[in-house]
Short mmCIF file of C-alpha atoms in Angstrom, two decimals:
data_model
loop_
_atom_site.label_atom_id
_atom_site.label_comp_id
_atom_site.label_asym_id
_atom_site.label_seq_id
_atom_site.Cartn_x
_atom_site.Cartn_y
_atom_site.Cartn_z
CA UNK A 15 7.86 12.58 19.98
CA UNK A 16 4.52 14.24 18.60
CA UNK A 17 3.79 13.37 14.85
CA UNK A 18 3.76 16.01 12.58
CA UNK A 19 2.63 15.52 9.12
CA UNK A 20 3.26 17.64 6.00
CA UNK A 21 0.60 16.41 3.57
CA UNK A 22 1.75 17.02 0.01
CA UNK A 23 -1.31 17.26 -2.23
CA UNK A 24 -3.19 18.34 0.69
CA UNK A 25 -6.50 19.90 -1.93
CA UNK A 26 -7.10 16.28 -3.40
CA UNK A 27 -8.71 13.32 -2.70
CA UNK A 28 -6.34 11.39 -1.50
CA UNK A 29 -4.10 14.24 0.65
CA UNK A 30 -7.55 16.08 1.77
CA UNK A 31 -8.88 12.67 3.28
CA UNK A 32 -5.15 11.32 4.45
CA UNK A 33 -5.02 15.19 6.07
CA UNK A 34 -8.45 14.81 7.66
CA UNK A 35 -7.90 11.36 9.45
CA UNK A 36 -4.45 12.63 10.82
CA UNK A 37 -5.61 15.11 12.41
CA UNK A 38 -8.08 13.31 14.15
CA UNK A 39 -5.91 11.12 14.97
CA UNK A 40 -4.31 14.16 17.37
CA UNK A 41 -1.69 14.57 14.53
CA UNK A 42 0.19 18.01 13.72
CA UNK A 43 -0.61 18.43 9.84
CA UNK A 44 0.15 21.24 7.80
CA UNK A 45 -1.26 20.74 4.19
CA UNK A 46 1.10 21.83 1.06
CA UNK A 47 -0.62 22.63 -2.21
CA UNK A 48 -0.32 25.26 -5.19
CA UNK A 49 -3.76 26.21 -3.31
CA UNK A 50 -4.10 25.25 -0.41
CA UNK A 51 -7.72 25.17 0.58
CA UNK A 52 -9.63 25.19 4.02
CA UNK A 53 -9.78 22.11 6.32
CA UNK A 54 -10.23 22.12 10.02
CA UNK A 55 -7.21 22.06 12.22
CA UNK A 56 -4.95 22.08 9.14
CA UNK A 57 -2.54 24.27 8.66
CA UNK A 58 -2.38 25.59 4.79
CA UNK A 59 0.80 25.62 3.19
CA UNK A 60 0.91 27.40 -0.16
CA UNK A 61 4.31 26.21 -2.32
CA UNK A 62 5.00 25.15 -5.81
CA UNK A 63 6.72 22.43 -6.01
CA UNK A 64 8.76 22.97 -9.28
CA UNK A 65 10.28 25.64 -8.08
CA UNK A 66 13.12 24.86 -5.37
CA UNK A 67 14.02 28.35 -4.18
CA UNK A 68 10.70 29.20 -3.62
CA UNK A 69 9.58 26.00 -1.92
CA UNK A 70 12.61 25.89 0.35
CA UNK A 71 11.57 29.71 2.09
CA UNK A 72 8.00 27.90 2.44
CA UNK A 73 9.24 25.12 4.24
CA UNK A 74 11.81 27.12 6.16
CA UNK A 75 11.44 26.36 10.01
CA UNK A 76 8.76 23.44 8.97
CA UNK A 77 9.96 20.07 10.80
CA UNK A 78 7.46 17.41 9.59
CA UNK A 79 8.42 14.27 11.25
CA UNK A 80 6.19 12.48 8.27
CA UNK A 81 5.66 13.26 4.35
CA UNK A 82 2.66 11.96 2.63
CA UNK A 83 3.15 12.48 -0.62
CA UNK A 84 0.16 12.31 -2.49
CA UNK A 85 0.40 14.75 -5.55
CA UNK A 86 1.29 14.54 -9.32
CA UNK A 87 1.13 17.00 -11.91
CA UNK A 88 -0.30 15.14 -15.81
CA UNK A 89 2.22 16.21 -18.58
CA UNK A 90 1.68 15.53 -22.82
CA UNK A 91 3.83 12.39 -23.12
CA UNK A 92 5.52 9.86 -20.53
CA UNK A 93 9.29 11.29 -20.82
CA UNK A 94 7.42 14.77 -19.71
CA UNK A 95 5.95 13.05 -16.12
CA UNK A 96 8.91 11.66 -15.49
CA UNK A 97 11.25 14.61 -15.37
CA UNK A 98 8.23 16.62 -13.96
CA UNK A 99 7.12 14.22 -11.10
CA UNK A 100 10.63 12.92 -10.30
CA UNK A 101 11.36 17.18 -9.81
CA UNK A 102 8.95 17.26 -7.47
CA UNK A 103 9.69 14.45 -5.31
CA UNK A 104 13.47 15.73 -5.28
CA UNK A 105 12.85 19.23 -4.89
CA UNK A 106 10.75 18.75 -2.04
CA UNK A 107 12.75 16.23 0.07
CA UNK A 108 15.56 18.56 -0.82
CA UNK A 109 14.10 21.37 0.69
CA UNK A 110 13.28 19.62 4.11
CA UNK A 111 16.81 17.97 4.30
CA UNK A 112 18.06 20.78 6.16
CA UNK A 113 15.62 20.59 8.63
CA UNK A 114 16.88 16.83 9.62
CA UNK A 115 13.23 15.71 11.17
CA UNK A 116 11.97 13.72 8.59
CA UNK A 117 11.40 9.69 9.89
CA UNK A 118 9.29 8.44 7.37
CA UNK A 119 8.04 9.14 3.56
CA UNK A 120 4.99 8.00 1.79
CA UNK A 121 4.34 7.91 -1.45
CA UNK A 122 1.00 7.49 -3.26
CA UNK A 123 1.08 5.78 -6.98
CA UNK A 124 -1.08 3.15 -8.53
CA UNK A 125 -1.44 0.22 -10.07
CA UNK A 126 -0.25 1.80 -13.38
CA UNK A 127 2.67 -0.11 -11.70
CA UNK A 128 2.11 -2.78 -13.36
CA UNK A 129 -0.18 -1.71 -15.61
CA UNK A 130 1.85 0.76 -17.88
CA UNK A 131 1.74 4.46 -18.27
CA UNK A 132 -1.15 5.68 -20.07
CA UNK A 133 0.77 5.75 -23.15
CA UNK A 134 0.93 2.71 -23.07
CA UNK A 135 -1.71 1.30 -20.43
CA UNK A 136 -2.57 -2.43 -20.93
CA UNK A 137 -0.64 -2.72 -23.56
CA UNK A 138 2.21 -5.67 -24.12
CA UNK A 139 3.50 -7.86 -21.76
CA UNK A 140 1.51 -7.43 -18.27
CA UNK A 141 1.80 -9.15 -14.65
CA UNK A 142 -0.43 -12.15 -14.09
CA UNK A 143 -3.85 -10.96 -12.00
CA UNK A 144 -4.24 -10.59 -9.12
CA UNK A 145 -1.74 -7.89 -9.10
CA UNK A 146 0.94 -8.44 -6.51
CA UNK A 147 3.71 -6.53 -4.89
CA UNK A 148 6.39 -8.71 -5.61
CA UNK A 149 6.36 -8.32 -9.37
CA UNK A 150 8.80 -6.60 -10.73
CA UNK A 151 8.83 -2.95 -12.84
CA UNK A 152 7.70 -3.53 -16.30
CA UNK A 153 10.33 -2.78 -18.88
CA UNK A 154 8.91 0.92 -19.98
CA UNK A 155 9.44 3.68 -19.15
CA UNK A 156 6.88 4.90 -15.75
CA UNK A 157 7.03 8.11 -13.90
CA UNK A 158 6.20 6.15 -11.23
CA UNK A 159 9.35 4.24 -11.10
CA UNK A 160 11.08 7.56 -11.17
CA UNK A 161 9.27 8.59 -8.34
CA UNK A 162 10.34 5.76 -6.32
CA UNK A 163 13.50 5.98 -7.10
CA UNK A 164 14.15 9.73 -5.95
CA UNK A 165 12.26 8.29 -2.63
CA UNK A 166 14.69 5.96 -2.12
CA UNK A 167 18.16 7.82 -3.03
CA UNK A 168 16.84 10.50 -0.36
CA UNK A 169 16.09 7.65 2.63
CA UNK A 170 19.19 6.05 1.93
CA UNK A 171 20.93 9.52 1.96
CA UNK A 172 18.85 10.97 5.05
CA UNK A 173 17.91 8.06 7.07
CA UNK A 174 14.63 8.13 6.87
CA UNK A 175 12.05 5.36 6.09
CA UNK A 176 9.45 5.15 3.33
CA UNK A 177 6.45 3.13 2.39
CA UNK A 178 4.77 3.10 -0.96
CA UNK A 179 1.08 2.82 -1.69
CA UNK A 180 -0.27 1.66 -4.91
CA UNK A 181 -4.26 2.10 -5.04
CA UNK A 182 -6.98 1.41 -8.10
CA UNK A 183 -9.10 3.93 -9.27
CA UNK A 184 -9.68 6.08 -6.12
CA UNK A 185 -13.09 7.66 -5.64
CA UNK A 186 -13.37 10.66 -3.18
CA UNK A 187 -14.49 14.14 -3.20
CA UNK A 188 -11.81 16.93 -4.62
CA UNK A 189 -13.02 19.94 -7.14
CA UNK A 190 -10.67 20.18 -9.74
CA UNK A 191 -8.96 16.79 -9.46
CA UNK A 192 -7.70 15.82 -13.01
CA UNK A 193 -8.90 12.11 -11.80
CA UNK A 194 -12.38 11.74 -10.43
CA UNK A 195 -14.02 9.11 -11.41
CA UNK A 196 -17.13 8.93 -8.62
CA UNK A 197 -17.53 12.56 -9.44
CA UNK A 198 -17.35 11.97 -13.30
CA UNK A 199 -19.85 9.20 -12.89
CA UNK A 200 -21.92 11.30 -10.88
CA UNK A 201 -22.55 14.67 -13.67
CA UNK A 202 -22.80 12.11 -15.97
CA UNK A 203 -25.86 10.37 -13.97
CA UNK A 204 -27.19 13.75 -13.47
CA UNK A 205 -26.78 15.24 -17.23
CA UNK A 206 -28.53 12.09 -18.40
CA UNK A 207 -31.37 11.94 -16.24
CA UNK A 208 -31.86 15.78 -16.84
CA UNK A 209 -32.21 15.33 -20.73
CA UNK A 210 -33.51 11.89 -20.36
CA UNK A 211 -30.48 10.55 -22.06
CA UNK A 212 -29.44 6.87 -21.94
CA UNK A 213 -27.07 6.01 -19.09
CA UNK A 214 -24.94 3.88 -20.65
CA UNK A 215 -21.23 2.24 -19.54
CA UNK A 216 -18.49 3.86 -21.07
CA UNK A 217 -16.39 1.02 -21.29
CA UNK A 218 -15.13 -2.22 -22.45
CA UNK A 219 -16.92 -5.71 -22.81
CA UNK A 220 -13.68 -7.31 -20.89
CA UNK A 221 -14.33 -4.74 -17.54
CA UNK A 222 -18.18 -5.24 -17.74
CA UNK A 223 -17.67 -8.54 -16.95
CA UNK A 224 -14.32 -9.09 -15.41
CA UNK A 225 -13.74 -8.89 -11.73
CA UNK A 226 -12.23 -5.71 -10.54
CA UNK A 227 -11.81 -3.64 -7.07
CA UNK A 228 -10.97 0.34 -6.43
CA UNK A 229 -9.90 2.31 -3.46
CA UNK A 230 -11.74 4.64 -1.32
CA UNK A 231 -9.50 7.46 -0.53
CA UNK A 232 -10.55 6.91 3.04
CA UNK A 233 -9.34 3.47 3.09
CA UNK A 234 -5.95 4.38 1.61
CA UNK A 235 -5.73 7.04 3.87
CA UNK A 236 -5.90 4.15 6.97
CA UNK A 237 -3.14 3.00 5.36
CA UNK A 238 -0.84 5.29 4.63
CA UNK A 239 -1.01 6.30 8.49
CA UNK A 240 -1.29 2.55 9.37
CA UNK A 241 2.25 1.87 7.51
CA UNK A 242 3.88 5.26 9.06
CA UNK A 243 3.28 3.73 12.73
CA UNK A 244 4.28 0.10 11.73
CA UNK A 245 7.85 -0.84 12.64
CA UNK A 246 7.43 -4.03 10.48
CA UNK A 247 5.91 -1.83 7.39
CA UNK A 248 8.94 0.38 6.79
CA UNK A 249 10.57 0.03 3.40
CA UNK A 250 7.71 -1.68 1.73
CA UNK A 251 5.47 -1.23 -1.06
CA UNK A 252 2.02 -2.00 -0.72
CA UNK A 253 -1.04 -2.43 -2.70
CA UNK A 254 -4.48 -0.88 -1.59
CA UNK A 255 -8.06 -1.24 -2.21
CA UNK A 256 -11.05 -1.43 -0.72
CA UNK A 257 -11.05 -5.57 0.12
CA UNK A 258 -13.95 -6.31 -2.09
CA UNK A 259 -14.30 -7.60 -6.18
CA UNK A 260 -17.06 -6.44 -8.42
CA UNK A 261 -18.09 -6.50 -11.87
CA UNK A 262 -19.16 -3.43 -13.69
CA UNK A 263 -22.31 -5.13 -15.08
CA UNK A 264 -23.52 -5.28 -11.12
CA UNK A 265 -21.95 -1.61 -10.12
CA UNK A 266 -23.55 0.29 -13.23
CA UNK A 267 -27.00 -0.97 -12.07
CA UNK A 268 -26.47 0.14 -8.17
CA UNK A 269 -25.03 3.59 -9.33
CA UNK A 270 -27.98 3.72 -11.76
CA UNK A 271 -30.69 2.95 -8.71
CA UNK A 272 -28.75 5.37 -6.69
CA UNK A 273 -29.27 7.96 -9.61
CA UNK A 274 -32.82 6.49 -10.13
CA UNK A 275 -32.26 5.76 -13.31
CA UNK A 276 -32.84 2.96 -16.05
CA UNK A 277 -29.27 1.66 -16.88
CA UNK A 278 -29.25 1.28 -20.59
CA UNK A 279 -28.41 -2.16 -21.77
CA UNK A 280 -25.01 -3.31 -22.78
CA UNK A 281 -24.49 -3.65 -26.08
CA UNK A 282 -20.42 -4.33 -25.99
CA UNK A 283 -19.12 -1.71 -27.41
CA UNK A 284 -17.46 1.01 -25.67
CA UNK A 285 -19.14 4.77 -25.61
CA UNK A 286 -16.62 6.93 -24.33
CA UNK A 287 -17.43 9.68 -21.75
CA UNK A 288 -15.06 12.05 -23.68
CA UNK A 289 -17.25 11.61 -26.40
CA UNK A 290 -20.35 11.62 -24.91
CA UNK A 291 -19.87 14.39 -22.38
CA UNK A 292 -17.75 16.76 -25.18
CA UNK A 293 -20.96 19.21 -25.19
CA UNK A 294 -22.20 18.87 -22.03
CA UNK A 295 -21.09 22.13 -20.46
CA UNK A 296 -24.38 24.11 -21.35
CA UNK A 297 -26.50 21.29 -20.33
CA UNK A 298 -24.25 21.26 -16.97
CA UNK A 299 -25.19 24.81 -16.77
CA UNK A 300 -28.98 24.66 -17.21
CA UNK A 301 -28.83 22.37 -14.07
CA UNK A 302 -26.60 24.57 -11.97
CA UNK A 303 -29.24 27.60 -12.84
CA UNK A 304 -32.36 24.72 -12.43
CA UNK A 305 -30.59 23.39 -8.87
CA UNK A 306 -28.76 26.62 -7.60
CA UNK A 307 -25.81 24.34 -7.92
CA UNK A 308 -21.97 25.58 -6.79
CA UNK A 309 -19.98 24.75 -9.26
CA UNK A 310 -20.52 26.10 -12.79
CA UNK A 311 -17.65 24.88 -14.17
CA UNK A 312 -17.83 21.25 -15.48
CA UNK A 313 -14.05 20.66 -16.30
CA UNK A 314 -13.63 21.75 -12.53
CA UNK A 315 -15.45 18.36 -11.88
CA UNK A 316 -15.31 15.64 -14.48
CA UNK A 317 -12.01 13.94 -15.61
CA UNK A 318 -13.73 12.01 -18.58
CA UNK A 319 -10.46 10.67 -20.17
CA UNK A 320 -9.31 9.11 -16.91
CA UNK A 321 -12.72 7.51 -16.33
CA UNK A 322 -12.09 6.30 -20.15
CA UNK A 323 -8.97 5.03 -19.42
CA UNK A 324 -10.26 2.33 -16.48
CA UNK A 325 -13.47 1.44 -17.95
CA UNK A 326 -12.24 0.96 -21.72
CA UNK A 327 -8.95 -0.99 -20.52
CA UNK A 328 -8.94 -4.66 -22.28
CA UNK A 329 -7.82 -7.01 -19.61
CA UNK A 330 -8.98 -7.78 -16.39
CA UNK A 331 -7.48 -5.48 -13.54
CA UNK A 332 -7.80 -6.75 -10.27
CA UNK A 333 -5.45 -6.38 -6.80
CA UNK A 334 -4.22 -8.68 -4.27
CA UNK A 335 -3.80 -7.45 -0.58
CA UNK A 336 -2.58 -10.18 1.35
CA UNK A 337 1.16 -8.12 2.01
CA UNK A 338 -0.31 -5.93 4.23
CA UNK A 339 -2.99 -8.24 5.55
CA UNK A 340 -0.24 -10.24 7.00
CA UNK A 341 1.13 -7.84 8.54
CA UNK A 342 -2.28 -6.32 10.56
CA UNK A 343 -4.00 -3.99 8.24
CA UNK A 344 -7.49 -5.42 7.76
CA UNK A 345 -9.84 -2.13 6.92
CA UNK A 346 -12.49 -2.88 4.42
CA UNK A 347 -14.86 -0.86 2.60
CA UNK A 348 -17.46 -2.01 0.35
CA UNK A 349 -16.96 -0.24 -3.04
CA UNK A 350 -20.89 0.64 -3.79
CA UNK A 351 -21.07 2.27 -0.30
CA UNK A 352 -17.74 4.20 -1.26
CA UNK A 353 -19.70 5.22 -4.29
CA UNK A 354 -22.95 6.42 -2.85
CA UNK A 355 -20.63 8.28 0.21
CA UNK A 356 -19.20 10.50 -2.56
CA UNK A 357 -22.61 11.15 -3.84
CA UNK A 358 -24.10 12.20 -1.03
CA UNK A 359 -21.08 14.34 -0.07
CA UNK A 360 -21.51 15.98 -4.08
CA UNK A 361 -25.48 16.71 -3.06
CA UNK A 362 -24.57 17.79 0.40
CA UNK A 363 -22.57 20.38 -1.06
CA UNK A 364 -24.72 21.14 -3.83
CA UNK A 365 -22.34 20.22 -6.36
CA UNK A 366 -25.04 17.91 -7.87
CA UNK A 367 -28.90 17.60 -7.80
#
């Protein structure tokens, strides 16, 4: 039976590289967004995904034999994402019941997991580190969970199977992602070498020096379409990132050299990028007129509160991987090379200097 794969979130990161290494994989994809944008040999999909009778005429006569779902939509407070995100999930799956060709879905969250919703990230009682798959739902409230939970009342319901991936911070190329931190990083490097600024870390003393890891979107795409053609990874959760550890005292200095800039020192105390980036749209523009840049529009390409939100977290975040190791996928990506990919994708398309 041929694989066909309805990407959900197909405009992101994480669905526009999970759509790209489908298809050549000789996949069937047809990528579903609000606004669905261009990519070779994928077939655009325009559907919102709050709004069931609209979304079930889209997917009318679509028989995806695989769902990557890879999309969520940021709402004011926790209670918000959860009926929002859970909608989604249910709406969709809802809307391709009919059909009966579903086999397996995929869901993309994150180690907020564990870690908490924002509301509340790092905050109380927390898993032990190195993260692992086998601990349990923390005891708040996590639109996550929710969206796990429609997953599995639809497989159980429909027959189908499901995986669930759980990256760090994922870098990647996107315009208009509401999380981007390689991007973020990356007008920030630029703004401050432009006005000769000091490029300084965001963040807290604990993730300057802690061990962490993150996730290259290409590497989570491997496996999401590693566990949807793996008998033995049906019905599992798994965590992903990129195989390597790093602290952000080494990585500021390689993104700085990348940038060739002087990395301010550390002094330990955290300088937000919401702050320091809050008037940096007419600087932004001076270098899109200096540069013939393509994107004008700096909220288009910086998510400054989500970059906040890693870097100024108080306690060591870091992921194990051995579940999935174990069970054959061994992809590895080194996390400064994921870095300087997205760069040079961001100059390549003039989207930076």
């Amino acid at each position: 039976m041929a694989h066909h794969a309805l990407v959900v979130g197909a405009s992101g990161i994480v669905g526009s590289a999970t759509a790209r290494l489908l298809v050549e994989q000789g996949w069937q994809v047809t990528g579903l967004a609000r606004k669905p944008g261009t990519a070779e040999n994928v077939t655009p999909l325009a559907a919102d995904l709050l709004d069931p009778a609209s979304l079930a005429s889209a997917v009318e006569g679509l028989k995806p034999t695989h769902v990557f779902l890879t999309t969520w939509a940021r709402q004011a407070t926790e209670a918000e994402n959860i009926r929002v995100n859970a909608a989604m999930v249910r709406n969709l799956l809802d809307a391709l019941r009919p059909a009966g060709s579903v086999k397996h879905v995929a869901l993309v969250t994150g180690l907020k997991h564990y870690l908490g919703p924002f509301e509340a990230y790092g905050k109380g009682v927390l898993p032990q580190t190195p993260f692992r798959e086998e601990q349990g739902r923390l005891d708040v409230e996590n639109f996550y969970y929710a969206q796990e939970d429609e997953v599995f009342a639809a497989a159980k319901r429909d027959g189908f199977t499901w995986s669930v991936h759980r990256p760090h911070t994922v870098t990647g190329v996107a315009v208009g992602n509401a999380m981007n931190m390689a991007t973020t990083l990356a007008v920030y490097a630029s703004i401050c070498k432009e006005t000769s600024r000091p490029f300084r870390f965001p963040g807290s003393a604990v993730q300057w020096n802690s061990l962490t890891d993150m996730t290259d979107a290409r590497q989570l795409a491997k496996q999401l379409h590693w566990a949807a053609t793996t008998p033995a990874a049906a019905n599992q959760a798994f965590n992903i990132v990129n195989g390597d550890v790093f602290r952000w005292k080494w990585m500021w200095q390689r993104i700085a050299e990348w940038f060739d800039l002087e990395a301010a020192p550390f002094d330990g105390e955290p300088a937000p990028l919401e702050e320091q980036m809050a008037s940096d749209a007419a600087a932004w523009l001076e270098l899109v007129a200096k540069h013939d840049l393509a994107e004008a529009d700096i909220t288009r390409l910086i998510s400054p509160w989500h970059t906040d939100a890693d870097l100024g977290r108080p306690i060591e975040v870091v992921t194990d991987m051995s579940k999935s190791r174990k069970l054959g996928f061994v992809d590895y990506q080194a996390t400064d090379d994921a870095f300087f990919a997205v760069f040079e994708q961001l100059r390549a398309a003039k989207l930076i200097p």
